[in-house]
mmCIF file of C-alpha atoms and ligand atoms in Angstrom:
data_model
loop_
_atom_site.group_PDB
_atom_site.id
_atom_site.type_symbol
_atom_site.label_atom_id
_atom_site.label_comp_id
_atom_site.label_asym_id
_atom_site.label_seq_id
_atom_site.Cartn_x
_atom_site.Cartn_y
_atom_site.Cartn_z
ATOM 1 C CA UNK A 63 0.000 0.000 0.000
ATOM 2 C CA UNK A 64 1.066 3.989 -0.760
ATOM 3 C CA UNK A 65 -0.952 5.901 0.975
ATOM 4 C CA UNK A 66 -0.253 9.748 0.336
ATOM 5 C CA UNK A 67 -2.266 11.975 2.227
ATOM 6 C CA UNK A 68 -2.354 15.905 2.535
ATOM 7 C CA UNK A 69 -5.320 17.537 3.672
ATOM 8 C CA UNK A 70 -6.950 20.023 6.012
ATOM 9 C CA UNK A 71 -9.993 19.333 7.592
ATOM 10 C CA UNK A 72 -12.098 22.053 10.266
ATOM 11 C CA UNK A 73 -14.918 20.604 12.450
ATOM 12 C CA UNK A 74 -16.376 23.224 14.685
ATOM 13 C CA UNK A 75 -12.805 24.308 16.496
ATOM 14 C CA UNK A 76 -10.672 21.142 15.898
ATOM 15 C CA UNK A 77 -8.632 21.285 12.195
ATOM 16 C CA UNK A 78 -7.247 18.125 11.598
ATOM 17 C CA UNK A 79 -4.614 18.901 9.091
ATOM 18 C CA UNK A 80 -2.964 15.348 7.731
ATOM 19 C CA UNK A 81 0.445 15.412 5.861
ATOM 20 C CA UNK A 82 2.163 12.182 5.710
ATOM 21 C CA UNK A 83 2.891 9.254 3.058
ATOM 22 C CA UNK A 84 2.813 5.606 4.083
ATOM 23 C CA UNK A 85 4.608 2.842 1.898
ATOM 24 C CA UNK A 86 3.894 -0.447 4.306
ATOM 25 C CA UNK A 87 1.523 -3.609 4.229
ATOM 26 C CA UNK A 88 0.058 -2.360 8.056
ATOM 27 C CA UNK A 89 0.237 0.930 10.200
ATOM 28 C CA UNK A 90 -1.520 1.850 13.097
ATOM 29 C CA UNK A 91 -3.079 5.067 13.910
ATOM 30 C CA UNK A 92 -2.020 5.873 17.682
ATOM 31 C CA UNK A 93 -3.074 9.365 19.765
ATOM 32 C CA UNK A 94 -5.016 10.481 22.333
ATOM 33 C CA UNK A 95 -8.695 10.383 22.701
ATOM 34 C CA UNK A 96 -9.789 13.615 20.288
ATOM 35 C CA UNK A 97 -6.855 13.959 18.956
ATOM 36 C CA UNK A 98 -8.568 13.404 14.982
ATOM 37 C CA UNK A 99 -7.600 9.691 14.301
ATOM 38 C CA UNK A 100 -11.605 8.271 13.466
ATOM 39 C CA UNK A 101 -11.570 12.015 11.641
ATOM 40 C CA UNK A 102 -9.088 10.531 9.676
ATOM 41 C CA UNK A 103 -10.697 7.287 8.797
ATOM 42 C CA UNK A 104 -13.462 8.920 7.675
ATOM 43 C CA UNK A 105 -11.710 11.231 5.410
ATOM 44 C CA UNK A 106 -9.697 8.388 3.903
ATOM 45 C CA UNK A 107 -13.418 6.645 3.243
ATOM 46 C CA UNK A 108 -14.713 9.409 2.175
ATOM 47 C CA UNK A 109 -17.445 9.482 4.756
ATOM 48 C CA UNK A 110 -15.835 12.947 5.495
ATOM 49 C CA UNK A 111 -14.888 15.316 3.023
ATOM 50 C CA UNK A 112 -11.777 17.044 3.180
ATOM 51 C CA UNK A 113 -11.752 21.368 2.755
ATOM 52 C CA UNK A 114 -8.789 21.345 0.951
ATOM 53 C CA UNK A 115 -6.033 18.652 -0.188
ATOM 54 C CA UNK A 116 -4.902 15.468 -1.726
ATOM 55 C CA UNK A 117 -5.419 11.953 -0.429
ATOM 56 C CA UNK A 118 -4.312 9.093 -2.909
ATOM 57 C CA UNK A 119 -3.872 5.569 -2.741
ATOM 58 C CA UNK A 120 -1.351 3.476 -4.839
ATOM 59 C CA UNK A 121 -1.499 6.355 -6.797
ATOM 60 C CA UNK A 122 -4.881 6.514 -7.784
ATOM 61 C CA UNK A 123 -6.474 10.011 -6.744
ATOM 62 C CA UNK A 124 -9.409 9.450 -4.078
ATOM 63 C CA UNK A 125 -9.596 13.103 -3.599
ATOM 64 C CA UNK A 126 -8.504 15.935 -5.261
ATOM 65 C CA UNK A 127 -9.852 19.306 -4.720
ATOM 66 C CA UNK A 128 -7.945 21.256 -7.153
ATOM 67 C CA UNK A 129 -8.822 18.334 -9.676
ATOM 68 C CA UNK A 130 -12.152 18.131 -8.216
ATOM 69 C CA UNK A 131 -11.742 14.776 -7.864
ATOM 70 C CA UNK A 132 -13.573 12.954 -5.089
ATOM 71 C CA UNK A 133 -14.216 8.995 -5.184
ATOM 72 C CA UNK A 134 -17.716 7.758 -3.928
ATOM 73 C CA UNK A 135 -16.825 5.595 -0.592
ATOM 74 C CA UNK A 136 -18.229 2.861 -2.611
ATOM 75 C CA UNK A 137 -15.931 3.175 -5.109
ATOM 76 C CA UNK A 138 -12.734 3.728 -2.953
ATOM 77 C CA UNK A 139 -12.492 -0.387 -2.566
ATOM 78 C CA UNK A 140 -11.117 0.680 1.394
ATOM 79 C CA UNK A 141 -13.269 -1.347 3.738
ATOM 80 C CA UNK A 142 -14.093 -0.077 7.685
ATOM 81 C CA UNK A 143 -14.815 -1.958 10.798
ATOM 82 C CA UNK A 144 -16.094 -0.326 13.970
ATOM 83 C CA UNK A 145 -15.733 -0.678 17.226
ATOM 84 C CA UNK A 146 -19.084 -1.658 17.504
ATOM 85 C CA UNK A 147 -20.044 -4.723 14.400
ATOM 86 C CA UNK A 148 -22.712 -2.446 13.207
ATOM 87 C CA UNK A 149 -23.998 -6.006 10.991
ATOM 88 C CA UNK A 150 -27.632 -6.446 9.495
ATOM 89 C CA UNK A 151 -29.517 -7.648 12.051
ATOM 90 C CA UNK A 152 -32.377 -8.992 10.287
ATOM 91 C CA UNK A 153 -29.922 -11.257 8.379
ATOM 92 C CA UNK A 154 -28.255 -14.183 8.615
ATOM 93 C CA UNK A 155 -24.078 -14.767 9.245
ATOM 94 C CA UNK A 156 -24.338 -15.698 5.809
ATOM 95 C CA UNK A 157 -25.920 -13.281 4.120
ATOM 96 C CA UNK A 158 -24.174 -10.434 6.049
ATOM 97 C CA UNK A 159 -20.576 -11.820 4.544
ATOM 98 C CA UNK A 160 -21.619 -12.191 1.053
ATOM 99 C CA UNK A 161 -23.600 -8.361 1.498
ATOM 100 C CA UNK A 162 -19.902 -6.641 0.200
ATOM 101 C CA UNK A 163 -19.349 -9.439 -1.929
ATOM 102 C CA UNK A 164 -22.623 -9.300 -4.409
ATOM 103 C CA UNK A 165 -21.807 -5.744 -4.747
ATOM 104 C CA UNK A 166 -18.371 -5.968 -5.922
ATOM 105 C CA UNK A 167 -17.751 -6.379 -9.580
ATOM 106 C CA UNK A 168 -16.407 -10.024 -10.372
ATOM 107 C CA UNK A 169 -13.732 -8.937 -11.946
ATOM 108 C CA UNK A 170 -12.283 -7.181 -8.912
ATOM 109 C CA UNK A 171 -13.729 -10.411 -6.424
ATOM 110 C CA UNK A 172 -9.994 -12.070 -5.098
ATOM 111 C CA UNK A 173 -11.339 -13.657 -1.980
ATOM 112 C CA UNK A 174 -12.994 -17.092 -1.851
ATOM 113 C CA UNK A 175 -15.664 -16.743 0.850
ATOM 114 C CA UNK A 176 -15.322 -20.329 1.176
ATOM 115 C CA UNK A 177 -11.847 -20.058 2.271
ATOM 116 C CA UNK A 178 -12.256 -17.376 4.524
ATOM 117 C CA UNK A 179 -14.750 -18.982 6.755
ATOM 118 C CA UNK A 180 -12.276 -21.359 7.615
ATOM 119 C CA UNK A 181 -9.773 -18.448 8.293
ATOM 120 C CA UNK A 182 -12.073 -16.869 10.400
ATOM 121 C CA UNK A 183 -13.440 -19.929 11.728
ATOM 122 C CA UNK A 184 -16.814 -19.472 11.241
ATOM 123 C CA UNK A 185 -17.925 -22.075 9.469
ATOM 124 C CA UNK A 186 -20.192 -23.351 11.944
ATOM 125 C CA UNK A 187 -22.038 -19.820 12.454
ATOM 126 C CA UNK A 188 -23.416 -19.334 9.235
ATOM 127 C CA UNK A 189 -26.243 -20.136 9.332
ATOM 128 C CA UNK A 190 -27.207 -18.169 12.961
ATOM 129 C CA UNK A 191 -28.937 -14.938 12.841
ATOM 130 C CA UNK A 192 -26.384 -12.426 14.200
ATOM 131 C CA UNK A 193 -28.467 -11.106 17.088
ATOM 132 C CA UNK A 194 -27.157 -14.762 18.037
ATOM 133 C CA UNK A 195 -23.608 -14.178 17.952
ATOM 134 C CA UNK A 196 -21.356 -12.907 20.822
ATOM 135 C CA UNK A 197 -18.659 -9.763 20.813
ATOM 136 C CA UNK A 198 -15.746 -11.942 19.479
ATOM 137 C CA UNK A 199 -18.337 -13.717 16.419
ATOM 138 C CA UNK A 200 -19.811 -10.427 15.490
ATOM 139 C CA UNK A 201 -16.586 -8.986 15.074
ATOM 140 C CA UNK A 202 -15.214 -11.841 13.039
ATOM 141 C CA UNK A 203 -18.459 -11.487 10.715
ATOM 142 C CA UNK A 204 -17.888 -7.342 10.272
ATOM 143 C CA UNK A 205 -14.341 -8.079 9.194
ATOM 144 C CA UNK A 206 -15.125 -10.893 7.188
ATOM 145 C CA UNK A 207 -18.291 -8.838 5.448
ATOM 146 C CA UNK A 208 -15.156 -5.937 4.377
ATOM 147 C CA UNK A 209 -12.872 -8.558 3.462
ATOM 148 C CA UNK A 210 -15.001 -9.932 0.659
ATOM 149 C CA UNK A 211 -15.511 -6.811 -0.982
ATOM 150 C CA UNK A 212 -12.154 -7.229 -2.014
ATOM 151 C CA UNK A 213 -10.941 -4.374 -0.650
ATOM 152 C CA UNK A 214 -7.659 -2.437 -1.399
ATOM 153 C CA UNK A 215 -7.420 -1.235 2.370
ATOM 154 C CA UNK A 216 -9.167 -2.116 5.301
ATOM 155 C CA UNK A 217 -9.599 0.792 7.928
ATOM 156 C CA UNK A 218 -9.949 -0.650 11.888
ATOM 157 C CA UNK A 219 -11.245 1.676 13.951
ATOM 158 C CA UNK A 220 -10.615 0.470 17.166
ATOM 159 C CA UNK A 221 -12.302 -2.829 16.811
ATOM 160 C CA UNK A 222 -10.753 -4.438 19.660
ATOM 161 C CA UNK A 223 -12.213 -1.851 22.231
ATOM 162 C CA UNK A 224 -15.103 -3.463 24.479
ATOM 163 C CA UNK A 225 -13.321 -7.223 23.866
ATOM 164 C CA UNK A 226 -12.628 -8.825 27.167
ATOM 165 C CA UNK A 227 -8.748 -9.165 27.417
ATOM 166 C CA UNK A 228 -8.992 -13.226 26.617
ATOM 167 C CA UNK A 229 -11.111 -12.605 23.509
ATOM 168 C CA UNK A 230 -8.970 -9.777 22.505
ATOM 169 C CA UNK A 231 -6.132 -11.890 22.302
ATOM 170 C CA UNK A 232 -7.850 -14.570 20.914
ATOM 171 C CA UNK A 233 -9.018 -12.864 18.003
ATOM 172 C CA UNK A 234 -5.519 -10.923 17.051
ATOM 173 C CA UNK A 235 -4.026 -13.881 15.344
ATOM 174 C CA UNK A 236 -6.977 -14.172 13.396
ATOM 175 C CA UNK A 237 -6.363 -10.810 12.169
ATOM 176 C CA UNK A 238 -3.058 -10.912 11.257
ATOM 177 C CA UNK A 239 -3.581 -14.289 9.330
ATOM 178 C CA UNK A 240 -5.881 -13.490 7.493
ATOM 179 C CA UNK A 241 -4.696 -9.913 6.459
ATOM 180 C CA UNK A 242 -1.317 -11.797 5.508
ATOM 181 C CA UNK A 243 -3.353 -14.684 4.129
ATOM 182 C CA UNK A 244 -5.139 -12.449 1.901
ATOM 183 C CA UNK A 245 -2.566 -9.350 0.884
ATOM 184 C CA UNK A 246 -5.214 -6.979 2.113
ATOM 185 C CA UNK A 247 -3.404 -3.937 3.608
ATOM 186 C CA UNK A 248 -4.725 -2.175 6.496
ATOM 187 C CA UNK A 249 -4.756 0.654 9.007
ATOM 188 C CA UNK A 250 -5.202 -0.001 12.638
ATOM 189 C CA UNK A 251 -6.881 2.849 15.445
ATOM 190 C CA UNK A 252 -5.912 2.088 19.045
ATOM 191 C CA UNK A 253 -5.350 3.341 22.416
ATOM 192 C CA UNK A 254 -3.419 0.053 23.170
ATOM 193 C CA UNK A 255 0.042 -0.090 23.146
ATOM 194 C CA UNK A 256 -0.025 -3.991 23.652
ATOM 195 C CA UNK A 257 -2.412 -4.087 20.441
ATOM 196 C CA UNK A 258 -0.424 -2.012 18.376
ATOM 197 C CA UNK A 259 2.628 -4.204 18.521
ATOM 198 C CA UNK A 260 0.436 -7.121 18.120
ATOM 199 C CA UNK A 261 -1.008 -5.894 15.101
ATOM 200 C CA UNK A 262 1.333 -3.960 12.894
ATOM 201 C CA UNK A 263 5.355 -2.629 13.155
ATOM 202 C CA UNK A 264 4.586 1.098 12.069
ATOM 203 C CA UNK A 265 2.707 3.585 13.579
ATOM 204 C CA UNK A 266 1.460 7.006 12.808
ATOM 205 C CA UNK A 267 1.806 9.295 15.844
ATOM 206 C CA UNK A 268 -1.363 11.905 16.325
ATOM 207 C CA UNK A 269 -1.786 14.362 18.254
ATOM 208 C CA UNK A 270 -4.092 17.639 18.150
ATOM 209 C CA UNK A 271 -5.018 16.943 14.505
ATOM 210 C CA UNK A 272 -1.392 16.653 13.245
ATOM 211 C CA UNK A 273 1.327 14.227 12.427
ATOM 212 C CA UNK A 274 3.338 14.021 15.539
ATOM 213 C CA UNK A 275 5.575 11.331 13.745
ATOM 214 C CA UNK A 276 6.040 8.039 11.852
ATOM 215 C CA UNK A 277 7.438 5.573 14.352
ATOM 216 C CA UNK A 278 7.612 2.063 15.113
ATOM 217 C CA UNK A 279 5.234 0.507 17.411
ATOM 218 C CA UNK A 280 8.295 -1.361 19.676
ATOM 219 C CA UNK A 281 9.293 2.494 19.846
ATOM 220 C CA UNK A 282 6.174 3.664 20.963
ATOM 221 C CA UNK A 283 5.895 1.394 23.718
ATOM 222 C CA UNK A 284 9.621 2.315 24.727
ATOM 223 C CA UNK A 285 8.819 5.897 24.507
ATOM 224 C CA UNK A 286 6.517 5.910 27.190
ATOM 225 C CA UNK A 287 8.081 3.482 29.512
ATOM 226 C CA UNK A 288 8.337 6.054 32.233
ATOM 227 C CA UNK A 289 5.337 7.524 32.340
ATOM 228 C CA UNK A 290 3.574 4.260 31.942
ATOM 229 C CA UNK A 291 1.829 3.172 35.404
ATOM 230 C CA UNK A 292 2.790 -0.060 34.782
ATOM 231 C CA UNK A 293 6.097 -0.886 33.417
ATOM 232 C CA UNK A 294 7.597 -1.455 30.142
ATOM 233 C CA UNK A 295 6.479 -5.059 28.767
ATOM 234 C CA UNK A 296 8.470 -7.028 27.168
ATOM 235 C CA UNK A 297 6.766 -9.890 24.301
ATOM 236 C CA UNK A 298 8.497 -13.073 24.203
ATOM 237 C CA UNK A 299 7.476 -15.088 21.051
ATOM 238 C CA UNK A 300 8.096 -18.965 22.796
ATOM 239 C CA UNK A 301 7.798 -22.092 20.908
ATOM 240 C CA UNK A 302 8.301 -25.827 21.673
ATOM 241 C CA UNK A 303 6.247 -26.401 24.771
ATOM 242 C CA UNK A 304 7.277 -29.264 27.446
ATOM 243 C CA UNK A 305 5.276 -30.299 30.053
ATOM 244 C CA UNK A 306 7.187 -30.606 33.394
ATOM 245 C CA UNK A 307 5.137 -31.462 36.089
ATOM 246 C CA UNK A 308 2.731 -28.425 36.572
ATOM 247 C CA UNK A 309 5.036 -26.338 34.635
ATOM 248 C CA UNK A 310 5.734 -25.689 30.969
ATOM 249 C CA UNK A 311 9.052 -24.901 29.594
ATOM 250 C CA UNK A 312 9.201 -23.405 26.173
ATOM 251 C CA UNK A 313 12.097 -21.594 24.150
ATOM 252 C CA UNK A 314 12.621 -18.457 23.730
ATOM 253 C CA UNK A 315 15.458 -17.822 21.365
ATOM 254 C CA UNK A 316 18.851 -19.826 22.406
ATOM 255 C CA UNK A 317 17.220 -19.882 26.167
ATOM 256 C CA UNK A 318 14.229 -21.651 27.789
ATOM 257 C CA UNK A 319 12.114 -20.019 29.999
ATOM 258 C CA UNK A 320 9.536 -21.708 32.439
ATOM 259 C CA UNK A 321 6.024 -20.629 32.961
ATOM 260 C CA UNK A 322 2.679 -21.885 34.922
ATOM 261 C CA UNK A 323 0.774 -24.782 33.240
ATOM 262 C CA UNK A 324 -2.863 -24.228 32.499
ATOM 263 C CA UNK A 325 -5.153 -25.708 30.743
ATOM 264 C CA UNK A 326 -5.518 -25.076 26.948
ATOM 265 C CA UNK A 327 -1.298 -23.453 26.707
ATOM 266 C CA UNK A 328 -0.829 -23.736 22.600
ATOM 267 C CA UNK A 329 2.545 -25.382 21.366
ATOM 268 C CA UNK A 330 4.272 -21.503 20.634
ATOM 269 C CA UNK A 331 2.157 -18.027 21.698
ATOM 270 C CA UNK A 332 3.256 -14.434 22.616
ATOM 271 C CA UNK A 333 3.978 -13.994 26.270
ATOM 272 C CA UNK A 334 4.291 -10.687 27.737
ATOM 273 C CA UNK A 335 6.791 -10.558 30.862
ATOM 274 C CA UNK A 336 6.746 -7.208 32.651
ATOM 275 C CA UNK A 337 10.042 -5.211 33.027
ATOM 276 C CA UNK A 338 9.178 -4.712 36.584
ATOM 277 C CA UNK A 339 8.743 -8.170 37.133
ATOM 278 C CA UNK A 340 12.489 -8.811 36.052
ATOM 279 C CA UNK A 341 15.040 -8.550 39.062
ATOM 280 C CA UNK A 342 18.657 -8.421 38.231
ATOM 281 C CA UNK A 343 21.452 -9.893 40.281
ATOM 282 C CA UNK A 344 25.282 -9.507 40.157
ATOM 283 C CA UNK A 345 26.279 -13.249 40.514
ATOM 284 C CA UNK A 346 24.097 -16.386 39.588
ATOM 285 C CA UNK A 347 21.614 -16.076 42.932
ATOM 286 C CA UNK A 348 22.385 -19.909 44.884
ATOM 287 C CA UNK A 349 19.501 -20.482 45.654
ATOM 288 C CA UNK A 350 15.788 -18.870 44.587
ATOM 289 C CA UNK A 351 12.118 -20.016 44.535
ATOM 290 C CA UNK A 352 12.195 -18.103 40.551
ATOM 291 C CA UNK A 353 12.226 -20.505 37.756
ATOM 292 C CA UNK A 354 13.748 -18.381 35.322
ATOM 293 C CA UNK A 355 17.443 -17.526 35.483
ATOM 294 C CA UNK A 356 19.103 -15.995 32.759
ATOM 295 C CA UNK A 357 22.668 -14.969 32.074
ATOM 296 C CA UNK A 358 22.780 -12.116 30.250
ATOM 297 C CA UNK A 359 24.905 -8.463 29.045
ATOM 298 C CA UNK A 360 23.754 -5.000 29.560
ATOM 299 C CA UNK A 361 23.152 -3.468 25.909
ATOM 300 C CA UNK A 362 21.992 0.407 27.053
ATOM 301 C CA UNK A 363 20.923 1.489 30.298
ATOM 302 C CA UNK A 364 18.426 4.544 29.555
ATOM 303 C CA UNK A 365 17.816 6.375 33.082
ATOM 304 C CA UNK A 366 15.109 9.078 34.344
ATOM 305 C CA UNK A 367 15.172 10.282 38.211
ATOM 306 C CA UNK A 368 13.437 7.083 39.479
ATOM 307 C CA UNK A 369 13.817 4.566 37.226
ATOM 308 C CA UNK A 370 16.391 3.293 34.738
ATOM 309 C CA UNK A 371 15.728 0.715 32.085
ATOM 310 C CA UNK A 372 18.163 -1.886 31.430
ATOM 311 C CA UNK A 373 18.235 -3.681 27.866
ATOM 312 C CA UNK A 374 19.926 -6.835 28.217
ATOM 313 C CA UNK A 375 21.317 -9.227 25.911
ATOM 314 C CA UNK A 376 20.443 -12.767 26.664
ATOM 315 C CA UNK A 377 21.724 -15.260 24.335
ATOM 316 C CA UNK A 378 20.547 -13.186 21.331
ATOM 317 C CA UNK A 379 17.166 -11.971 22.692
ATOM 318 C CA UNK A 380 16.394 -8.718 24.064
ATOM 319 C CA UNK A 381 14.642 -8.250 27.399
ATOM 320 C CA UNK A 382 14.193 -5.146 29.369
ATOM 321 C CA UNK A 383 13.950 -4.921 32.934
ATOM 322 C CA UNK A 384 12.995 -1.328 34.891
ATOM 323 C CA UNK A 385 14.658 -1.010 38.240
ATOM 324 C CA UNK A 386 15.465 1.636 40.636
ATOM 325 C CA UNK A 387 18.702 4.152 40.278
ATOM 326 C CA UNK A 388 19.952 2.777 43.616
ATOM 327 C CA UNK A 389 20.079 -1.014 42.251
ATOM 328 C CA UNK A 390 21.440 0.243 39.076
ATOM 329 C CA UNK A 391 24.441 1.749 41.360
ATOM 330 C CA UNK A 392 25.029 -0.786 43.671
ATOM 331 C CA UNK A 393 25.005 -3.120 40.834
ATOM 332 C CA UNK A 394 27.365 -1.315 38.614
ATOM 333 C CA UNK A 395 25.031 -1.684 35.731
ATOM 334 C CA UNK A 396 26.387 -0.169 32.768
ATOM 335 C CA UNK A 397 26.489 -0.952 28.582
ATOM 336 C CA UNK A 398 28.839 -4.570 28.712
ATOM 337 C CA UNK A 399 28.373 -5.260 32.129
ATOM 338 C CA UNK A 400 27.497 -9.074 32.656
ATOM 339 C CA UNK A 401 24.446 -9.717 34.861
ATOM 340 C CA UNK A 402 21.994 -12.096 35.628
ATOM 341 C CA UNK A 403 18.002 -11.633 35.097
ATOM 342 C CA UNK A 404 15.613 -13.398 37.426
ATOM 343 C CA UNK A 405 11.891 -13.958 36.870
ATOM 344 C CA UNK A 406 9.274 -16.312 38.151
ATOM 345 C CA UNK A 407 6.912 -18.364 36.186
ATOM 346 C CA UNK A 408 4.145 -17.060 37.125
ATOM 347 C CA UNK A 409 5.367 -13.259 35.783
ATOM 348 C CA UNK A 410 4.900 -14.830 32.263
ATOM 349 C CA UNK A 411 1.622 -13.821 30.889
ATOM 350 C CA UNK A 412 0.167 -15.643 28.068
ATOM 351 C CA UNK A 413 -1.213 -13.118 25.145
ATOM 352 C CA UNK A 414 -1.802 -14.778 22.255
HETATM 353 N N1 ATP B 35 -18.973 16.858 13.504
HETATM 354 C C1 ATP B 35 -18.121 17.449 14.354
HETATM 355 N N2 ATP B 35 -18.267 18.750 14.699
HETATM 356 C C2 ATP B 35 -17.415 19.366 15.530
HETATM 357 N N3 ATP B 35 -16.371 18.753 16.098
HETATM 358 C C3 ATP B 35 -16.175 17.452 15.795
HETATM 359 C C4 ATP B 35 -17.033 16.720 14.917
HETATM 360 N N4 ATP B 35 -16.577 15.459 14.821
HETATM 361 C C5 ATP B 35 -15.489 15.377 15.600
HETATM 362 N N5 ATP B 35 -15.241 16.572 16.184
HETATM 363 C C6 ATP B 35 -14.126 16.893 17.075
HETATM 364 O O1 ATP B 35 -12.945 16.602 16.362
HETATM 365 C C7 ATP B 35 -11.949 16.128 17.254
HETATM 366 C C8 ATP B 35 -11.362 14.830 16.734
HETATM 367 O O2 ATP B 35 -12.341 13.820 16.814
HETATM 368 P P1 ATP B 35 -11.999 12.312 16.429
HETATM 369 O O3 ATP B 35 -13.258 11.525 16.612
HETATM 370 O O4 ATP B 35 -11.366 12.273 15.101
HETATM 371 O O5 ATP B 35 -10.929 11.951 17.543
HETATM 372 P P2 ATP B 35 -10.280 10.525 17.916
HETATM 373 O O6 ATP B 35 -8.806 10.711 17.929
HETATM 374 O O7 ATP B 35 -10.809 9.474 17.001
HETATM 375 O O8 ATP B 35 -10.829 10.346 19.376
HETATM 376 P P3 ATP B 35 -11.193 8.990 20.207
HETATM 377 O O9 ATP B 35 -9.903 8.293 20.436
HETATM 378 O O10 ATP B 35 -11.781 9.526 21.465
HETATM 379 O O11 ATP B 35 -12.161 8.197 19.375
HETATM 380 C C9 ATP B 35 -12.596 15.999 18.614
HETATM 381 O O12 ATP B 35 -12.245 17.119 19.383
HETATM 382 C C10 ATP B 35 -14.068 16.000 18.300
HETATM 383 O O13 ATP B 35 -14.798 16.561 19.368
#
């Protein structure tokens, strides 16, 4: 996807005024609550109409003003999903997925419904009205209804939001299989810096209507590592699960790391492990009740008045661990130094 957009919006006091160019398969659309992001969906839709500007896509022109060129949203080919599945209640599963289909022209049809129920497992809900459905289904069935219109981007305005946590996670790989599956580019709203890395590597910074900048979404959550309540957290991509008793080990790079057993823990997932739940000694510790015990080399040490991230080195993989100024003293923490990260089982998290 090239997406190249300049244009100046006003609503009542707010002017959203949008000047950037994205060349990417994903990017998420990060800022604070009113800051213009849904504004911006809607102008790339053209549910909104920009006052003056340029927004193009691949380098077709969706709106020109100078040109007086502006695309119908039907004829954009960019697909939206709410935060809220706003489906047709008075129809089927079914019928609401093949609604954006029927109205595409067959020439520009590239996705076999067929083979996207599978991807989105919902096969076995096709049949069901949707009033049936829960939060998790109805979403599935919104995103599946834009993906078979073919689209050429798929806008996601927050469609997470109002998920409980499990489903949340649940439904993430979903996403990012079938957007891969499928080539279908797309542009991601959130509040959540734990979704954003989930979901895409680049992220367009907002704030007051502006770009505030292009960054990555590993940045992002980096960036506001100290003024986050909770701390920094780090995603471990295991594999290779063992069963040890009522413990699982997985790997984790060139390491292993040991987590709690429960009930339904898939062969690899994304763990989160949070950098305050990291504790850093000097010497391997003799004896502790924590199952994980890693050797590893300071990388950067990156320090505000009360608290100083470490990045380690362990074996290959990065971790981060926050401690306090005094520990990184009394330690002698600094870039090369050779230390040894502690964590217990139980501080792995399971995400995905
Ligand atoms: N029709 C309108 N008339 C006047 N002001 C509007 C209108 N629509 C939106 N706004 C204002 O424009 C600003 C940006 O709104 P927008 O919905 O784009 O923000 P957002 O970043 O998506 O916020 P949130 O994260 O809370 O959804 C807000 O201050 C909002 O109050």
């Amino acid at each position: 996807m090239l997406l190249e957009i300049d244009v100046e919006k006003r609503l009542g006091n707010f002017v959203c005024r949008i000047d950037c160019r994205l060349e990417a398969h994903s990017c998420g659309v990060f800022g604070p609550s009113g800051s213009g992001k849904t504004t911006l969906m809607n102008l790339l839709a053209g549910l909104m109409q920009p006052d003056r500007g340029r927004i193009s896509l691949d380098g077709e022109a969706l709106f020109d003003r100078q040109k007086g060129i502006n695309v119908a949203p039907e004829k954009r080919r960019i697909g939206v999903v709410f935060q809220h599945a706003y489906l047709f209640e008075h129809l089927s599963v079914r019928n609401n997925l093949l609604y954006g289909l029927k109205r595409t022209p067959r020439e520009l049809r590239t996705i076999d419904p067929e083979h996207l129920y599978g991807t989105l497992d919902l096969e076995h809900l096709l049949d069901r009205r949707v009033t049936r459905l829960s939060g998790g289904e109805r979403q599935r069935v919104a995103l599946g209804r834009a993906m078979l219109a073919s689209p050429r981007l798929i806008l996601l305005d927050e469609p997470l939001t109002g998920l409980d946590r499990a489903l949340k996670f649940r439904i993430i790989p979903h996403l990012r299989t079938v957007f891969s599956e499928f080539s279908i580019p797309y542009l991601f709203i959130s509040h959540s810096h734990q979704e954003m890395r989930l979901m895409t590597e680049n992220v367009l910074i907002i704030e007051r209507g502006s770009v505030e900048r292009l960054s990555s979404s590993e940045e992002l959550a980096r960036s506001s590592i100290f003024s986050a309540d909770r701390g920094y957290a780090n995603f471990l991509e295991l594999a290779d699960r063992h069963d040890c008793g009522n413990l699982l080990t997985y790997r984790w790079g060139k390491n292993r790391l040991t987590g709690v057993k429960n009930t339904n823990a898939p062969e690899y997932a994304t763990f989160s492990l949070n950098a305050r739940d990291i504790v850093l000694f000097k010497r391997h510790p003799e004896a502790s009740s924590a199952r994980n015990i890693l050797e590893a080399t300071v990388r950067a040490t990156q320090r505000t008045e009360w608290l100083v991230r470490v990045e380690m080195d362990c074996c290959g993989s990065t971790l981060i661990a926050e401690i306090v100024p005094q520990s990184m003293e009394e330690l002698g923490i600094r870039a090369g130094a050779k230390i040894v990260a502690v964590f217990k089982a139980s501080a792995l998290h399971r995400l995905t």
